[in-house]
């Protein structure tokens, strides 16, 4: 895990953080996430918390990418109150990517906290 300033972010990575933050706010959920696939398409999701189904926002975004036919992921972003990206979330990203993929972790204010490798 490494710290990185917001100014050093690629515009496409900044877009992922903005989409993730918007999903969290719009849906009133604990987390928002966004992932970008190998073609540049983005998938945006919030936490799923049903009695029979619980998925983090990042797991949901990965599932949406898989369901849409994505072959791999270039990057992901999570906006959350949590201080870290759970291992099972990173595993979901890695499962689709088959390689190390960068996941950006931001606070609810959208400020980047860390950059984490999925693999």
PDB file of C-alpha atoms in Angstrom:
ATOM      1  CA  UNK A   1       0.000   0.000   0.000  1.00  0.00           C
ATOM      2  CA  UNK A   2       1.350   3.422  -0.844  1.00  0.00           C
ATOM      3  CA  UNK A   3       0.212   6.975  -0.289  1.00  0.00           C
ATOM      4  CA  UNK A   4      -0.321   9.121  -3.352  1.00  0.00           C
ATOM      5  CA  UNK A   5      -1.448  12.707  -3.744  1.00  0.00           C
ATOM      6  CA  UNK A   6      -4.616  13.462  -5.660  1.00  0.00           C
ATOM      7  CA  UNK A   7      -2.643  15.745  -7.975  1.00  0.00           C
ATOM      8  CA  UNK A   8      -0.567  12.788  -9.218  1.00  0.00           C
ATOM      9  CA  UNK A   9      -3.656  10.820 -10.285  1.00  0.00           C
ATOM     10  CA  UNK A  10      -4.260  10.023 -13.909  1.00  0.00           C
ATOM     11  CA  UNK A  11      -7.498  11.696 -15.116  1.00  0.00           C
ATOM     12  CA  UNK A  12      -9.071   8.267 -15.716  1.00  0.00           C
ATOM     13  CA  UNK A  13      -8.262   7.219 -12.148  1.00  0.00           C
ATOM     14  CA  UNK A  14      -9.666  10.509 -10.829  1.00  0.00           C
ATOM     15  CA  UNK A  15     -12.850   9.670 -12.802  1.00  0.00           C
ATOM     16  CA  UNK A  16     -13.096   6.303 -11.017  1.00  0.00           C
ATOM     17  CA  UNK A  17     -12.918   8.018  -7.624  1.00  0.00           C
ATOM     18  CA  UNK A  18     -15.553  10.560  -8.663  1.00  0.00           C
ATOM     19  CA  UNK A  19     -17.889   7.814  -9.908  1.00  0.00           C
ATOM     20  CA  UNK A  20     -17.380   5.770  -6.732  1.00  0.00           C
ATOM     21  CA  UNK A  21     -18.069   8.749  -4.498  1.00  0.00           C
ATOM     22  CA  UNK A  22     -21.189   9.612  -6.496  1.00  0.00           C
ATOM     23  CA  UNK A  23     -22.523   6.047  -6.234  1.00  0.00           C
ATOM     24  CA  UNK A  24     -22.080   6.087  -2.465  1.00  0.00           C
ATOM     25  CA  UNK A  25     -23.836   9.424  -2.069  1.00  0.00           C
ATOM     26  CA  UNK A  26     -26.617   8.747  -4.584  1.00  0.00           C
ATOM     27  CA  UNK A  27     -27.545   5.377  -3.092  1.00  0.00           C
ATOM     28  CA  UNK A  28     -26.938   6.226   0.567  1.00  0.00           C
ATOM     29  CA  UNK A  29     -24.739   3.161   1.048  1.00  0.00           C
ATOM     30  CA  UNK A  30     -21.588   2.683   3.160  1.00  0.00           C
ATOM     31  CA  UNK A  31     -19.294   2.261   0.132  1.00  0.00           C
ATOM     32  CA  UNK A  32     -19.143   3.229  -3.504  1.00  0.00           C
ATOM     33  CA  UNK A  33     -16.836   1.640  -6.051  1.00  0.00           C
ATOM     34  CA  UNK A  34     -15.927   1.817  -9.705  1.00  0.00           C
ATOM     35  CA  UNK A  35     -13.755  -0.369 -11.917  1.00  0.00           C
ATOM     36  CA  UNK A  36     -12.381   0.133 -15.428  1.00  0.00           C
ATOM     37  CA  UNK A  37     -12.028  -2.820 -17.784  1.00  0.00           C
ATOM     38  CA  UNK A  38      -9.457  -3.506 -20.495  1.00  0.00           C
ATOM     39  CA  UNK A  39     -11.510  -1.563 -23.068  1.00  0.00           C
ATOM     40  CA  UNK A  40     -11.943   1.505 -20.869  1.00  0.00           C
ATOM     41  CA  UNK A  41     -15.559   0.807 -19.901  1.00  0.00           C
ATOM     42  CA  UNK A  42     -16.463   1.634 -16.313  1.00  0.00           C
ATOM     43  CA  UNK A  43     -18.766  -0.161 -13.906  1.00  0.00           C
ATOM     44  CA  UNK A  44     -20.084   1.671 -10.861  1.00  0.00           C
ATOM     45  CA  UNK A  45     -21.730   0.127  -7.802  1.00  0.00           C
ATOM     46  CA  UNK A  46     -22.620   0.543  -4.172  1.00  0.00           C
ATOM     47  CA  UNK A  47     -22.769  -1.861  -1.271  1.00  0.00           C
ATOM     48  CA  UNK A  48     -25.410  -4.599  -1.557  1.00  0.00           C
ATOM     49  CA  UNK A  49     -26.893  -5.487   1.827  1.00  0.00           C
ATOM     50  CA  UNK A  50     -29.897  -7.784   1.499  1.00  0.00           C
ATOM     51  CA  UNK A  51     -30.911 -10.499   3.945  1.00  0.00           C
ATOM     52  CA  UNK A  52     -29.773 -13.173   1.470  1.00  0.00           C
ATOM     53  CA  UNK A  53     -26.978 -11.328  -0.359  1.00  0.00           C
ATOM     54  CA  UNK A  54     -24.158  -9.184   0.973  1.00  0.00           C
ATOM     55  CA  UNK A  55     -21.519  -7.733  -1.339  1.00  0.00           C
ATOM     56  CA  UNK A  56     -19.108  -4.893  -0.868  1.00  0.00           C
ATOM     57  CA  UNK A  57     -19.245  -2.111  -3.420  1.00  0.00           C
ATOM     58  CA  UNK A  58     -16.029  -3.332  -5.052  1.00  0.00           C
ATOM     59  CA  UNK A  59     -17.289  -6.920  -5.269  1.00  0.00           C
ATOM     60  CA  UNK A  60     -20.504  -5.630  -6.857  1.00  0.00           C
ATOM     61  CA  UNK A  61     -18.602  -3.533  -9.416  1.00  0.00           C
ATOM     62  CA  UNK A  62     -16.440  -6.555 -10.318  1.00  0.00           C
ATOM     63  CA  UNK A  63     -19.568  -8.705 -10.671  1.00  0.00           C
ATOM     64  CA  UNK A  64     -21.108  -6.107 -12.975  1.00  0.00           C
ATOM     65  CA  UNK A  65     -17.963  -6.111 -15.114  1.00  0.00           C
ATOM     66  CA  UNK A  66     -17.982  -9.915 -15.319  1.00  0.00           C
ATOM     67  CA  UNK A  67     -21.695  -9.974 -16.183  1.00  0.00           C
ATOM     68  CA  UNK A  68     -21.025  -7.465 -18.968  1.00  0.00           C
ATOM     69  CA  UNK A  69     -18.261  -9.571 -20.517  1.00  0.00           C
ATOM     70  CA  UNK A  70     -15.125  -7.822 -19.267  1.00  0.00           C
ATOM     71  CA  UNK A  71     -12.005  -9.939 -19.710  1.00  0.00           C
ATOM     72  CA  UNK A  72      -9.829  -8.038 -17.236  1.00  0.00           C
ATOM     73  CA  UNK A  73      -9.617  -4.882 -15.149  1.00  0.00           C
ATOM     74  CA  UNK A  74      -7.181  -1.997 -15.459  1.00  0.00           C
ATOM     75  CA  UNK A  75      -8.025  -0.257 -12.182  1.00  0.00           C
ATOM     76  CA  UNK A  76     -10.544   0.120  -9.402  1.00  0.00           C
ATOM     77  CA  UNK A  77     -11.542   2.643  -6.772  1.00  0.00           C
ATOM     78  CA  UNK A  78     -13.385   2.443  -3.461  1.00  0.00           C
ATOM     79  CA  UNK A  79     -14.817   5.309  -1.406  1.00  0.00           C
ATOM     80  CA  UNK A  80     -15.413   4.196   2.159  1.00  0.00           C
ATOM     81  CA  UNK A  81     -15.025   5.034   5.820  1.00  0.00           C
ATOM     82  CA  UNK A  82     -12.815   1.947   6.210  1.00  0.00           C
ATOM     83  CA  UNK A  83      -9.079   2.359   6.550  1.00  0.00           C
ATOM     84  CA  UNK A  84      -8.226  -0.553   4.248  1.00  0.00           C
ATOM     85  CA  UNK A  85      -9.538  -2.543   1.302  1.00  0.00           C
ATOM     86  CA  UNK A  86     -10.535  -6.006   2.572  1.00  0.00           C
ATOM     87  CA  UNK A  87      -8.555  -8.970   1.219  1.00  0.00           C
ATOM     88  CA  UNK A  88     -11.695 -10.557  -0.279  1.00  0.00           C
ATOM     89  CA  UNK A  89     -12.334  -7.381  -2.312  1.00  0.00           C
ATOM     90  CA  UNK A  90      -8.774  -7.381  -3.625  1.00  0.00           C
ATOM     91  CA  UNK A  91      -9.139 -11.082  -4.455  1.00  0.00           C
ATOM     92  CA  UNK A  92     -12.248 -10.378  -6.552  1.00  0.00           C
ATOM     93  CA  UNK A  93     -10.311  -7.781  -8.562  1.00  0.00           C
ATOM     94  CA  UNK A  94      -7.369 -10.140  -8.946  1.00  0.00           C
ATOM     95  CA  UNK A  95      -9.626 -13.038  -9.996  1.00  0.00           C
ATOM     96  CA  UNK A  96     -10.873 -11.057 -12.980  1.00  0.00           C
ATOM     97  CA  UNK A  97      -7.575  -9.395 -13.819  1.00  0.00           C
ATOM     98  CA  UNK A  98      -5.268 -12.354 -13.453  1.00  0.00           C
ATOM     99  CA  UNK A  99      -2.578  -9.813 -12.686  1.00  0.00           C
ATOM    100  CA  UNK A 100      -1.839  -7.045 -10.243  1.00  0.00           C
ATOM    101  CA  UNK A 101      -4.377  -4.267 -10.648  1.00  0.00           C
ATOM    102  CA  UNK A 102      -4.311  -0.956  -8.819  1.00  0.00           C
ATOM    103  CA  UNK A 103      -7.164  -0.219  -6.420  1.00  0.00           C
ATOM    104  CA  UNK A 104      -7.492   3.342  -5.150  1.00  0.00           C
ATOM    105  CA  UNK A 105      -8.795   3.786  -1.600  1.00  0.00           C
ATOM    106  CA  UNK A 106     -10.427   7.108  -0.739  1.00  0.00           C
ATOM    107  CA  UNK A 107     -12.286   8.486   2.235  1.00  0.00           C
ATOM    108  CA  UNK A 108     -15.873   9.640   2.035  1.00  0.00           C
ATOM    109  CA  UNK A 109     -14.596  13.119   1.187  1.00  0.00           C
ATOM    110  CA  UNK A 110     -13.084  11.654  -1.993  1.00  0.00           C
ATOM    111  CA  UNK A 111      -9.511  12.255  -0.828  1.00  0.00           C
ATOM    112  CA  UNK A 112      -7.132   9.467  -1.832  1.00  0.00           C
ATOM    113  CA  UNK A 113      -5.764   7.561   1.164  1.00  0.00           C
ATOM    114  CA  UNK A 114      -3.797   4.816  -0.510  1.00  0.00           C
ATOM    115  CA  UNK A 115      -3.091   2.876  -3.683  1.00  0.00           C
ATOM    116  CA  UNK A 116      -3.277  -0.886  -3.177  1.00  0.00           C
ATOM    117  CA  UNK A 117      -2.198  -3.732  -5.457  1.00  0.00           C
ATOM    118  CA  UNK A 118      -4.757  -6.507  -5.942  1.00  0.00           C
ATOM    119  CA  UNK A 119      -2.219  -9.284  -6.383  1.00  0.00           C
TER     120      UNK A 119
END
